[in-house]
Coordinates of C-alpha atoms in Angstrom, one line a residue:
M1 CA -32.8 29.0 41.2
P2 CA -32.5 31.8 38.4
P3 CA -32.9 35.2 39.9
F4 CA -35.7 36.0 37.5
R5 CA -38.5 33.7 38.3
R6 CA -41.4 34.5 36.1
K7 CA -44.5 36.1 37.8
K8 CA -48.1 36.0 36.8
S9 CA -48.3 39.7 36.4
G10 CA -44.5 39.9 34.7
K11 CA -44.1 39.9 31.1
S12 CA -41.6 37.6 29.4
F13 CA -40.0 37.2 25.9
P14 CA -38.2 34.4 24.3
V15 CA -34.4 34.1 23.3
K16 CA -32.3 31.6 21.4
V17 CA -28.7 31.3 22.5
C18 CA -26.5 29.5 20.0
T19 CA -23.2 28.0 21.0
L20 CA -21.0 26.3 18.4
D21 CA -22.5 22.6 18.9
A22 CA -25.9 23.3 20.4
E23 CA -28.8 25.7 20.7
L24 CA -30.7 26.9 23.9
E25 CA -34.0 28.5 24.3
F26 CA -35.3 30.5 27.1
N27 CA -38.1 32.5 28.2
L28 CA -36.6 35.8 29.9
E29 CA -38.5 38.2 32.1
W30 CA -38.9 41.5 30.6
K31 CA -36.7 43.2 33.0
A32 CA -33.9 40.5 32.8
T33 CA -30.3 42.0 32.5
G34 CA -27.6 40.8 30.5
K35 CA -26.0 39.1 33.3
D36 CA -29.2 37.2 34.1
L37 CA -29.2 35.7 30.7
F38 CA -25.5 35.2 30.7
D39 CA -25.5 33.2 34.1
L40 CA -28.5 31.2 32.8
V41 CA -26.4 29.9 29.7
C42 CA -23.4 29.4 31.8
R43 CA -25.4 27.4 34.6
T44 CA -27.1 25.4 31.6
I45 CA -23.9 24.2 29.9
G46 CA -22.0 23.9 33.6
L47 CA -19.3 26.7 32.5
R48 CA -17.6 28.3 35.5
E49 CA -14.7 29.9 33.8
T50 CA -17.1 32.6 32.6
W51 CA -14.7 35.5 32.3
Y52 CA -13.5 34.5 28.8
F53 CA -17.1 34.6 27.3
G54 CA -19.6 36.8 26.1
L55 CA -23.0 37.1 24.3
Q56 CA -22.5 38.4 20.8
Y57 CA -25.7 39.7 18.8
E58 CA -26.4 42.0 15.7
D59 CA -27.9 45.2 16.6
S60 CA -30.7 47.1 15.1
K61 CA -28.3 48.8 12.6
G62 CA -26.7 45.6 11.4
F63 CA -23.3 45.9 13.6
I64 CA -22.0 43.1 15.5
S65 CA -22.0 43.9 19.5
W66 CA -21.6 42.4 22.7
L67 CA -24.5 42.3 25.1
K68 CA -23.7 44.4 28.4
L69 CA -24.2 42.5 31.6
D70 CA -25.0 45.6 33.6
K71 CA -28.0 46.7 31.5
K72 CA -31.4 45.1 30.7
V73 CA -31.5 42.9 27.4
Q74 CA -34.4 44.6 26.2
D75 CA -32.6 48.0 26.6
Q76 CA -29.8 47.1 24.2
S77 CA -30.9 48.0 20.6
L78 CA -31.4 44.5 19.7
S79 CA -32.5 43.6 16.1
P80 CA -36.0 42.4 15.5
P81 CA -36.8 38.9 16.3
S82 CA -35.7 36.3 14.1
G83 CA -35.5 33.2 15.7
S84 CA -37.4 30.2 15.2
N85 CA -39.4 30.9 18.3
G86 CA -39.8 34.4 17.4
G87 CA -37.3 35.5 19.7
C88 CA -33.7 37.4 20.0
V89 CA -30.8 35.3 19.1
F90 CA -27.6 35.4 20.6
M91 CA -24.1 33.8 20.2
F92 CA -22.4 32.5 23.2
L93 CA -18.6 32.8 22.2
A94 CA -15.2 33.5 23.6
K95 CA -14.9 37.2 23.9
F96 CA -11.2 37.0 25.4
C97 CA -8.2 34.6 24.4
A98 CA -6.1 33.0 27.1
E99 CA -2.3 33.7 26.9
D100 CA -1.4 30.0 27.7
V101 CA -4.3 27.5 26.9
A102 CA -2.6 24.8 28.6
E103 CA -2.1 26.8 31.8
E104 CA -5.3 28.6 32.0
L105 CA -8.2 26.7 30.5
V106 CA -9.1 24.7 33.4
Q107 CA -12.6 23.1 32.7
E108 CA -13.1 20.6 29.9
V109 CA -16.3 22.5 28.6
T110 CA -14.1 25.7 28.5
Q111 CA -11.4 23.9 26.3
H112 CA -14.2 22.3 24.0
L113 CA -15.8 25.9 23.5
F114 CA -12.4 27.3 22.6
F115 CA -11.6 24.5 20.5
L116 CA -14.8 24.9 18.3
Q117 CA -14.6 28.6 18.1
V118 CA -10.8 28.5 16.9
K119 CA -11.5 25.7 14.4
Q120 CA -14.3 27.8 13.0
A121 CA -11.9 30.8 12.6
I122 CA -9.4 28.7 11.1
L123 CA -11.8 26.9 8.5
S124 CA -13.4 30.2 7.8
M125 CA -10.1 31.8 7.1
D126 CA -10.5 34.5 9.6
I127 CA -7.2 33.1 10.9
Y128 CA -4.5 32.4 8.5
C129 CA -3.0 29.0 9.0
P130 CA -0.2 27.6 6.7
P131 CA -1.1 24.4 4.8
E132 CA 1.3 21.9 6.6
A133 CA -0.1 23.2 9.9
S134 CA -3.6 22.9 8.7
V135 CA -3.2 19.1 7.9
L136 CA -1.8 18.5 11.5
L137 CA -4.8 20.5 12.9
A138 CA -7.2 18.5 10.9
S139 CA -5.6 15.2 12.3
Y140 CA -6.4 16.4 15.9
A141 CA -9.8 17.5 14.9
V142 CA -10.4 13.9 13.6
Q143 CA -9.2 12.4 16.8
A144 CA -11.3 14.6 18.8
K145 CA -14.4 13.8 16.6
Y146 CA -14.1 10.1 16.0
G147 CA -11.5 8.9 18.6
D148 CA -8.8 6.3 17.9
Y149 CA -7.9 5.7 14.1
D150 CA -9.7 2.6 12.9
E151 CA -8.3 1.3 9.6
S152 CA -11.6 -0.5 8.8
I153 CA -13.6 2.7 9.2
S154 CA -11.2 5.5 8.6
N155 CA -10.0 4.2 5.2
K156 CA -13.4 4.6 3.7
P157 CA -13.7 7.1 1.0
G158 CA -15.1 10.6 2.1
M159 CA -14.6 9.6 5.7
L160 CA -12.0 12.4 6.2
S161 CA -13.6 14.8 4.0
S162 CA -11.1 17.7 3.5
G163 CA -14.3 20.2 3.1
D164 CA -14.9 20.5 7.0
L165 CA -11.2 19.9 8.1
L166 CA -9.1 22.3 5.9
P167 CA -9.6 26.0 5.0
Q168 CA -10.8 26.5 1.3
R169 CA -7.9 28.6 0.6
V170 CA -5.4 25.6 1.2
I171 CA -7.6 23.4 -0.8
D172 CA -7.7 25.9 -3.8
Q173 CA -3.9 26.5 -3.6
Y174 CA -2.7 23.1 -4.3
Q175 CA -3.2 20.7 -7.3
M176 CA -4.4 17.9 -5.1
T177 CA -7.6 15.7 -4.9
P178 CA -9.6 15.3 -1.8
E179 CA -8.3 11.7 -1.6
M180 CA -4.6 13.2 -1.4
W181 CA -5.5 15.4 1.4
E182 CA -7.1 12.7 3.2
D183 CA -4.2 10.4 3.0
R184 CA -2.0 13.1 4.4
I185 CA -4.6 13.9 7.3
R186 CA -4.8 9.9 7.9
I187 CA -1.0 9.5 8.4
W188 CA -1.0 12.0 11.3
Y189 CA -4.5 10.9 12.6
A190 CA -2.9 7.3 13.0
D191 CA -0.1 8.7 15.2
H192 CA -2.5 10.0 17.7
R193 CA -3.8 6.8 19.0
G194 CA -4.7 6.5 22.9
M195 CA -5.4 10.4 23.1
S196 CA -8.8 11.2 24.4
R197 CA -10.9 14.0 23.2
D198 CA -10.1 16.7 25.7
E199 CA -6.3 15.9 25.0
A200 CA -6.8 16.0 21.4
E201 CA -8.6 19.4 21.6
M202 CA -5.8 20.7 23.9
E203 CA -3.3 19.7 21.6
Y204 CA -5.3 21.6 18.7
L205 CA -5.3 24.7 20.7
K206 CA -1.6 24.5 21.6
I207 CA -0.8 24.5 17.9
A208 CA -3.3 27.1 17.1
Q209 CA -2.1 29.5 19.7
D210 CA 1.2 29.8 17.8
L211 CA -0.4 30.9 14.8
D212 CA 0.1 34.6 14.1
M213 CA -3.4 35.8 13.9
Y214 CA -4.9 33.8 16.8
G215 CA -6.3 35.8 19.7
V216 CA -6.2 39.1 17.7
N217 CA -9.1 41.4 17.2
Y218 CA -8.2 43.6 14.1
F219 CA -9.8 47.0 13.4
P220 CA -9.0 49.2 10.6
I221 CA -7.3 52.7 11.9
R222 CA -5.3 55.6 10.6
N223 CA -2.4 57.5 12.4
K224 CA -1.7 61.2 12.0
K225 CA -0.3 60.8 8.7
D226 CA -3.6 59.0 7.6
T227 CA -1.9 56.0 6.8
D228 CA -4.4 52.9 6.6
L229 CA -3.2 50.4 9.3
W230 CA -4.6 47.7 11.5
L231 CA -5.0 47.7 15.3
G232 CA -4.9 44.5 16.8
V233 CA -6.2 43.9 20.5
T234 CA -4.7 40.9 22.0
A235 CA -4.4 39.1 25.3
V236 CA -1.0 40.9 26.1
G237 CA -1.3 44.2 24.6
L238 CA -1.9 46.2 21.5
N239 CA -0.2 45.4 18.1
I240 CA 0.2 47.7 15.0
Y241 CA 0.1 46.1 11.5
E242 CA 0.3 47.4 8.1
K243 CA -2.8 47.3 5.8
E244 CA -1.4 44.2 3.7
N245 CA 0.2 42.4 6.4
K246 CA -1.9 41.0 9.4
L247 CA 0.9 38.5 10.4
A248 CA 3.9 40.4 11.4
P249 CA 3.1 43.4 13.7
R250 CA 5.3 46.5 13.0
T251 CA 5.3 47.4 16.8
T252 CA 3.4 46.6 19.9
F253 CA 2.7 47.8 23.4
T254 CA 2.0 45.3 26.2
W255 CA -0.7 46.2 28.7
S256 CA 1.7 46.9 31.5
E257 CA 3.3 49.7 29.3
I258 CA -0.5 51.3 29.2
R259 CA -1.7 53.7 31.9
N260 CA -5.0 55.0 30.5
I261 CA -7.2 54.4 27.3
S262 CA -9.9 56.7 26.2
F263 CA -11.5 57.9 23.1
D264 CA -13.4 61.1 21.9
E265 CA -15.5 60.8 18.8
K266 CA -13.2 58.9 16.4
K267 CA -9.9 59.8 18.1
F268 CA -8.6 57.2 20.4
V269 CA -5.9 58.2 22.9
I270 CA -3.6 55.6 24.9
K271 CA -1.6 56.9 27.6
P272 CA 1.7 55.3 28.5
M273 CA 3.1 54.3 31.7
D274 CA 6.2 56.3 30.9
K275 CA 5.1 59.9 31.4
S276 CA 8.1 61.0 29.2
S277 CA 6.5 59.3 26.1
P278 CA 3.9 61.0 24.2
N279 CA 0.4 59.7 24.1
F280 CA -0.4 57.1 21.5
I281 CA -3.2 58.4 19.3
F282 CA -5.0 56.8 16.3
F283 CA -8.2 57.4 14.6
S284 CA -11.0 54.9 13.7
Q285 CA -13.7 54.8 11.2
K286 CA -16.7 54.6 13.3
L287 CA -17.7 55.8 17.0
R288 CA -19.3 52.3 17.5
M289 CA -16.0 50.7 16.7
N290 CA -14.3 52.8 19.5
K291 CA -16.7 51.7 22.1
L292 CA -15.8 48.0 21.0
I293 CA -12.2 48.6 21.1
L294 CA -12.2 50.2 24.5
N295 CA -14.4 47.3 25.9
L296 CA -12.0 44.7 24.5
C297 CA -9.0 46.8 25.8
V298 CA -10.5 47.0 29.3
G299 CA -11.3 43.2 29.6
N300 CA -7.9 42.0 28.1
H301 CA -6.1 44.4 30.4
D302 CA -8.1 43.1 33.4
L303 CA -7.4 39.5 32.6
F304 CA -3.7 40.4 31.8
M305 CA -3.4 41.8 35.3
W306 CA -5.6 39.0 36.8
R307 CA -3.3 36.3 35.5
R308 CA -0.3 37.9 37.2
K309 CA -2.0 37.8 40.9
P310 CA -2.3 34.7 43.0
D311 CA -5.2 32.6 42.0
S312 CA -8.5 33.2 44.0
M313 CA -10.1 30.6 45.9
E314 CA -12.7 30.1 43.3
V315 CA -10.0 29.4 40.7
Q316 CA -7.9 27.2 43.1
Q317 CA -11.0 25.3 44.0
M318 CA -11.9 25.0 40.3
K319 CA -8.2 23.7 39.5
Q320 CA -8.2 21.2 42.3
Q321 CA -11.7 19.7 41.0
A322 CA -10.5 20.0 37.5
K323 CA -7.3 17.9 38.7
E324 CA -9.4 15.5 40.6
E325 CA -11.6 15.2 37.7
K326 CA -8.8 14.7 35.2
Q327 CA -7.3 12.1 37.6
R328 CA -10.7 10.2 37.8
R329 CA -10.8 10.2 34.0
Q330 CA -7.4 9.2 33.6
I331 CA -7.9 6.2 35.9
E332 CA -11.2 5.5 33.8
R333 CA -9.3 5.7 30.7
N334 CA -6.5 3.6 31.9
K335 CA -9.2 1.0 32.9
L336 CA -10.9 1.5 29.5
A337 CA -7.4 1.1 27.9
R338 CA -6.8 -2.2 29.8
E339 CA -10.3 -3.6 28.9
K340 CA -9.7 -2.4 25.2
Q341 CA -6.5 -4.1 25.4
L342 CA -7.8 -7.3 26.6
R343 CA -10.7 -6.9 24.3
E344 CA -8.2 -6.3 21.2
A345 CA -6.2 -9.2 22.5
A346 CA -9.3 -11.4 22.5
E347 CA -10.2 -10.0 19.1
R348 CA -6.7 -10.7 17.8
E349 CA -6.9 -14.2 19.4
R350 CA -10.4 -14.6 17.8
N351 CA -8.9 -13.6 14.4
A352 CA -6.1 -15.8 14.8
M353 CA -8.3 -18.5 15.6
E354 CA -10.3 -17.9 12.5
Q355 CA -7.1 -17.6 10.4
R356 CA -6.1 -21.0 11.9
L357 CA -9.6 -22.3 11.2
L358 CA -9.3 -21.1 7.8
Q359 CA -6.0 -22.6 7.4
Y360 CA -7.1 -26.0 8.8
Q361 CA -10.2 -25.9 6.5
E362 CA -7.7 -25.2 3.6
E363 CA -5.4 -27.9 4.7
I364 CA -8.5 -30.3 5.1
R365 CA -9.5 -29.3 1.7
L366 CA -6.1 -30.0 0.2
A367 CA -6.1 -33.3 2.4
N368 CA -9.4 -34.3 0.7
E369 CA -8.1 -33.3 -2.5
A370 CA -5.0 -35.5 -1.9
L371 CA -7.2 -38.4 -0.6
R372 CA -9.1 -38.1 -3.9
H373 CA -6.0 -38.2 -5.8
S374 CA -4.7 -41.1 -3.6
E375 CA -7.9 -43.1 -4.2
E376 CA -7.8 -42.5 -7.8
T377 CA -4.3 -43.5 -7.7
A378 CA -5.0 -46.7 -5.7
D379 CA -7.6 -47.6 -8.2
L380 CA -5.3 -47.3 -10.8
L381 CA -2.6 -49.2 -9.0
A382 CA -5.2 -51.9 -8.2
E383 CA -5.9 -52.3 -11.7
K384 CA -2.3 -52.4 -12.5
S385 CA -2.1 -54.7 -9.6
R386 CA -4.7 -57.1 -11.2
A387 CA -3.0 -56.8 -14.5
A388 CA 0.6 -57.7 -12.8
E389 CA -1.1 -60.7 -11.1
E390 CA -2.5 -61.9 -14.3
E391 CA 0.8 -61.3 -15.9
A392 CA 2.5 -63.0 -13.0
L393 CA 0.3 -66.0 -13.4
I394 CA 1.2 -66.2 -17.2
L395 CA 4.8 -65.8 -16.1
S396 CA 4.5 -68.5 -13.4
H397 CA 2.9 -70.8 -15.9
K398 CA 5.6 -70.0 -18.4
A399 CA 8.1 -70.5 -15.5
S400 CA 6.9 -73.9 -14.7
E401 CA 6.8 -74.9 -18.3
A402 CA 10.5 -73.6 -18.6
E403 CA 11.2 -75.4 -15.4
Q404 CA 9.9 -78.8 -17.0
E405 CA 11.8 -77.8 -20.2
V406 CA 15.0 -77.1 -18.1
T407 CA 14.4 -80.7 -16.4
R408 CA 14.0 -82.4 -19.6
V409 CA 16.8 -80.5 -21.1
R410 CA 19.1 -81.6 -17.9
L411 CA 17.9 -85.3 -18.3
N412 CA 18.8 -85.2 -22.0
A413 CA 21.9 -83.3 -21.0
M414 CA 22.8 -86.1 -18.6
K415 CA 22.1 -89.0 -21.2
T416 CA 24.4 -86.7 -23.7
E417 CA 27.1 -86.6 -21.0
E418 CA 27.1 -90.4 -20.7
E419 CA 27.1 -90.9 -24.3
K420 CA 29.6 -88.1 -24.8
A421 CA 31.8 -89.9 -22.2
Y422 CA 31.4 -93.2 -23.7
L423 CA 32.2 -91.6 -27.2
E424 CA 35.1 -90.0 -25.7
R425 CA 36.3 -93.2 -24.3
K426 CA 35.8 -94.8 -27.8
T427 CA 37.4 -92.0 -29.4
R428 CA 40.5 -92.2 -27.3
E429 CA 40.8 -96.1 -27.9
A430 CA 40.3 -95.4 -31.7
E431 CA 42.9 -92.7 -31.4
L432 CA 45.4 -95.2 -29.9
L433 CA 44.3 -97.8 -32.1
T434 CA 44.9 -95.6 -35.1
Q435 CA 48.4 -94.6 -33.7
R436 CA 49.4 -97.9 -33.3
L437 CA 48.1 -98.8 -37.0
V438 CA 50.0 -96.0 -38.3
E439 CA 53.0 -96.9 -36.5
E440 CA 52.7 -100.6 -37.7
S441 CA 52.0 -99.3 -41.2
E442 CA 55.1 -97.4 -41.4
K443 CA 56.9 -100.3 -39.8
R444 CA 55.5 -102.7 -42.4
A445 CA 56.3 -100.3 -45.4
L446 CA 59.9 -100.0 -44.1
E447 CA 60.0 -103.7 -43.9
S448 CA 58.5 -103.9 -47.5
D449 CA 61.0 -102.0 -48.9
Q450 CA 63.6 -104.0 -47.1
L451 CA 62.0 -107.1 -48.3
K452 CA 61.7 -106.0 -51.8
T453 CA 65.4 -105.6 -51.4
E454 CA 65.9 -108.8 -50.0
L455 CA 63.3 -110.4 -52.2
L456 CA 66.2 -110.6 -54.9
K457 CA 68.3 -112.0 -52.5
A458 CA 65.5 -114.3 -51.0
R459 CA 65.0 -116.0 -54.5
I460 CA 68.4 -117.1 -54.3
A461 CA 67.8 -118.5 -50.8
E462 CA 64.3 -119.3 -51.5
K463 CA 64.3 -122.5 -50.7
Q464 CA 66.0 -122.2 -47.4
A465 CA 63.8 -119.3 -46.6
K466 CA 60.4 -120.5 -47.7
E467 CA 59.3 -121.6 -44.3
K468 CA 60.1 -118.3 -42.9
L469 CA 58.4 -116.4 -46.1
L470 CA 55.4 -118.5 -45.5
E471 CA 55.0 -117.7 -41.8
F472 CA 55.7 -114.0 -42.5
L473 CA 52.8 -113.7 -45.1
S474 CA 50.5 -115.5 -42.9
R475 CA 51.1 -113.1 -40.3
N476 CA 50.9 -110.1 -42.7
T477 CA 47.5 -111.3 -43.9
L478 CA 45.9 -111.4 -40.5
S479 CA 47.2 -107.9 -39.5
S480 CA 45.7 -106.4 -42.9
D481 CA 42.2 -107.8 -42.0
S482 CA 42.1 -106.2 -38.6
T483 CA 43.0 -102.9 -39.8
N484 CA 40.3 -102.9 -42.2
S485 CA 37.7 -103.6 -39.6
L486 CA 38.8 -100.8 -37.4
S487 CA 38.7 -98.4 -40.2
Q488 CA 35.1 -99.1 -41.0
Q489 CA 34.0 -98.9 -37.1
Q490 CA 35.8 -95.2 -36.7
P491 CA 33.7 -93.2 -39.0
A492 CA 30.4 -94.6 -37.5
C493 CA 31.6 -93.7 -34.0
I494 CA 32.4 -90.1 -35.2
N495 CA 28.9 -89.7 -36.8
D496 CA 27.4 -90.6 -33.5
Y497 CA 29.3 -88.2 -31.8
A498 CA 28.4 -85.3 -34.1
L499 CA 24.9 -86.2 -33.8
L500 CA 24.8 -86.3 -30.2
L501 CA 26.6 -82.8 -30.1
S502 CA 24.1 -81.2 -32.5
D503 CA 21.4 -82.3 -29.9
D504 CA 23.3 -80.5 -27.2
I505 CA 23.5 -77.3 -29.1
N506 CA 19.7 -77.2 -30.0
A507 CA 18.6 -78.1 -26.4
L508 CA 20.9 -75.0 -25.5
D509 CA 19.3 -72.7 -27.9
I510 CA 15.9 -73.7 -26.6
D511 CA 17.0 -72.9 -23.0
D512 CA 18.2 -69.5 -24.0
S513 CA 14.8 -68.5 -25.7
K514 CA 13.1 -69.5 -22.5
S515 CA 15.6 -67.5 -20.5
S516 CA 15.2 -64.3 -22.6
S517 CA 11.6 -64.7 -22.2
L518 CA 11.7 -64.7 -18.4
K519 CA 14.1 -61.7 -18.7
S520 CA 11.5 -59.7 -20.7
S521 CA 8.7 -60.4 -18.3
S522 CA 10.7 -59.6 -15.3
L523 CA 11.7 -56.1 -17.0
L524 CA 8.0 -55.5 -17.7
F525 CA 7.2 -56.1 -14.1
E526 CA 10.1 -54.1 -12.8
R527 CA 8.9 -51.1 -15.0
D528 CA 5.5 -51.3 -13.3
I529 CA 6.9 -51.0 -9.8
N530 CA 9.1 -47.9 -10.6
S531 CA 6.2 -46.2 -12.2
Y532 CA 4.3 -46.7 -8.9
E533 CA 7.0 -45.4 -6.9
M534 CA 7.3 -42.1 -8.9
L535 CA 3.6 -41.4 -8.4
E536 CA 3.9 -42.0 -4.7
D537 CA 6.7 -39.4 -4.5
S538 CA 4.7 -36.8 -6.1
E539 CA 1.6 -37.1 -3.7
V540 CA 4.0 -36.8 -0.7
E541 CA 5.2 -33.6 -2.2
Q542 CA 1.8 -32.2 -2.8
L543 CA 1.1 -32.8 0.9
S544 CA 4.0 -31.2 2.3
L545 CA 3.1 -27.6 1.0
E546 CA 3.0 -24.8 3.7
I547 CA 0.9 -21.7 4.3
E548 CA 2.9 -18.4 5.0
K549 CA 1.5 -16.1 7.7
E550 CA 0.7 -12.5 7.3
R551 CA 3.0 -9.9 8.8
E552 CA 1.6 -7.1 11.0
D553 CA 1.9 -3.7 9.5
Y554 CA 2.7 -0.9 11.8
L555 CA 3.2 3.0 11.4
E556 CA 6.7 4.5 12.3
K557 CA 5.9 7.6 14.4
S558 CA 8.0 10.8 13.7
K559 CA 10.2 11.9 16.6
H560 CA 9.9 15.6 15.9
L561 CA 6.7 17.6 15.0
Q562 CA 8.6 20.4 13.2
K563 CA 10.5 17.8 11.0
Q564 CA 7.3 16.2 10.0
L565 CA 6.0 19.9 9.1
K566 CA 8.8 20.6 7.0
E567 CA 8.7 17.2 5.2
L568 CA 4.9 17.7 4.3
R569 CA 5.7 21.4 3.1
S570 CA 8.4 20.3 0.9
E571 CA 6.0 17.4 -0.4
I572 CA 3.1 19.6 -1.3
E573 CA 5.4 22.4 -2.5
V574 CA 5.6 21.1 -6.0
L575 CA 1.8 20.8 -6.2
K576 CA 1.5 24.5 -5.4
V577 CA -0.7 27.0 -7.7
S578 CA 1.3 30.1 -7.7
E579 CA -1.2 32.2 -9.1
K580 CA -3.6 31.5 -6.2
Q581 CA -1.3 32.6 -3.5
C582 CA -2.5 35.4 -1.4
S583 CA -0.3 38.2 0.3
L584 CA -0.6 36.5 3.5
D585 CA 1.0 33.3 1.7
N586 CA 3.9 35.7 0.6
V587 CA 4.6 37.1 4.0
H588 CA 4.3 33.6 5.6
A589 CA 6.8 32.2 3.0
E590 CA 9.2 35.1 3.7
Q591 CA 8.9 34.4 7.4
V592 CA 9.7 30.9 7.0
R593 CA 12.7 31.8 4.9
L594 CA 14.1 34.1 7.5
G595 CA 13.2 31.7 10.2
E596 CA 11.0 33.8 12.2
T597 CA 8.0 32.8 14.2
K598 CA 5.2 34.7 16.0
Y599 CA 7.2 34.9 19.4
S600 CA 10.3 36.1 17.6
T601 CA 8.7 38.8 15.9
L602 CA 7.0 40.0 19.0
R603 CA 10.4 40.1 20.7
K604 CA 12.0 42.3 18.0
V605 CA 9.2 44.7 17.8
K606 CA 9.1 45.2 21.6
C607 CA 12.7 46.3 21.5
G608 CA 13.4 50.0 22.1
S609 CA 11.6 52.4 24.5
T610 CA 7.7 53.2 24.4
K611 CA 8.7 56.7 23.2
A612 CA 10.6 55.4 20.3
R613 CA 7.8 53.0 19.4
V614 CA 5.2 55.6 19.6
A615 CA 7.4 57.8 17.1
F616 CA 7.7 54.7 14.9
F617 CA 3.9 54.4 14.6
E618 CA 3.3 58.0 13.9
E619 CA 6.0 57.6 10.7
L620 CA 4.1 54.5 9.6

């Protein structure tokens, strides 16, 4: 129960408390103290690590102040009511920073409030952040806001608007479009898959705490030489900066070296532990500023000493509860991750099935087209088949006629063969007869010559040879008659033979013409068959086409963060607008060139005794 329960006779007033992600409205009793309001806010938001936070407000003179917890709210020079409820407005902010956020910030709500405040300080350029680190921090901020990278959502134009992710100084210093910044943020955003919101916010804080201006409250001061300097109040001590350089301190004093802090009017006196060392003295611009400096110094010193003591029972209990809560959330995350994996696997399987369905539909479409082509081809082939059948009928008719003709020719040929054999036989007989007649004629010619010779002799012996001569003459007359009959028969036989031979040749010519007709018909039919086979091959080739599968794209993760930052720095260096570089950019570039970091600079300025550092400060 709140310690300030409203009574019927008591008065109350409205107040409005704003955190960086919420607004709270309360009615406070008129006598309520700052602690009453602070505790009420902490209970409302569930915050137990209260020592880092405070309530900030604008006082009646327009200065920023922190609400004192031990005084009544109404007694602290509040500005006139300006809230929507007509009440006073307070900002619930982290007043002190942790040395190591990973070790000290226990509750998730504490981490979240720190994250929101540091992010706002970077975007409002209260904390200097290099361009490459700004992109990396933006990727963690996106992971904390949207969760795991989803290509279908995160690739939408304007989804990762650089306006609320990057400092305006960084955007103005480079000739890059918002889309170019989004692409670079998206590359690192995709690497953070599986990281929860609190883990992403913690990674953001781990990187942010390495920035030079993180956790530093700057106040303008002067030393005894009237040199304008900056005093930086931090969680580990006091830093002194030159007026144009808020990044690299010129000297530093840790809280363990400081024994006492006090101020008189605008003069601020810090007594070191080393009694041989002179006091550290500087001058502020306003008395009210000295009060704020002292308040921050006391609070940071107390936290510095408190961190170096064993944890109290409350802190131990808080850490144990936070550990158990983290384990419980981790178990839940693992369970959700398994369910997500199963869901993604089912989604992938569903997508694969849809792809297969689309593939099958495409194959069915191709098969239907192939079937349609096949049907058209079948119709064409059917017509060709009908034409071929008709042609085959004609050819078969012609073939039957040709067979009949061949049969007739064969019969004629058989008759011709018999006549030919008869003529050959007659010819051989005639040849033999002719040969004999020739021989006989020659013989008779020879005998005639002999007879002519002997005729003269025979006349003398005419009487004696008359009987023989008559006998010879009678025989010669008989031979002459037979020869004349044979010579008349021979030309007739030859003419008959020539006639038969001519008939055979004509018959063969007819046979050849029919044979050529058969061959031409056969070639025509064979050509039709070949064209069908070629068409059939093209259909098979069309149905054998395969669909290629899409390959899964994956993003290769970098092994070293600094290498990524260096690569990004080199990549955007060519797009830098030199005219828009500020003094802090030049200081940071020089630190990068020398290889200096926040911690190496602090180690260097800590060197030497306290006395020597005080003397160095006086000479600035």
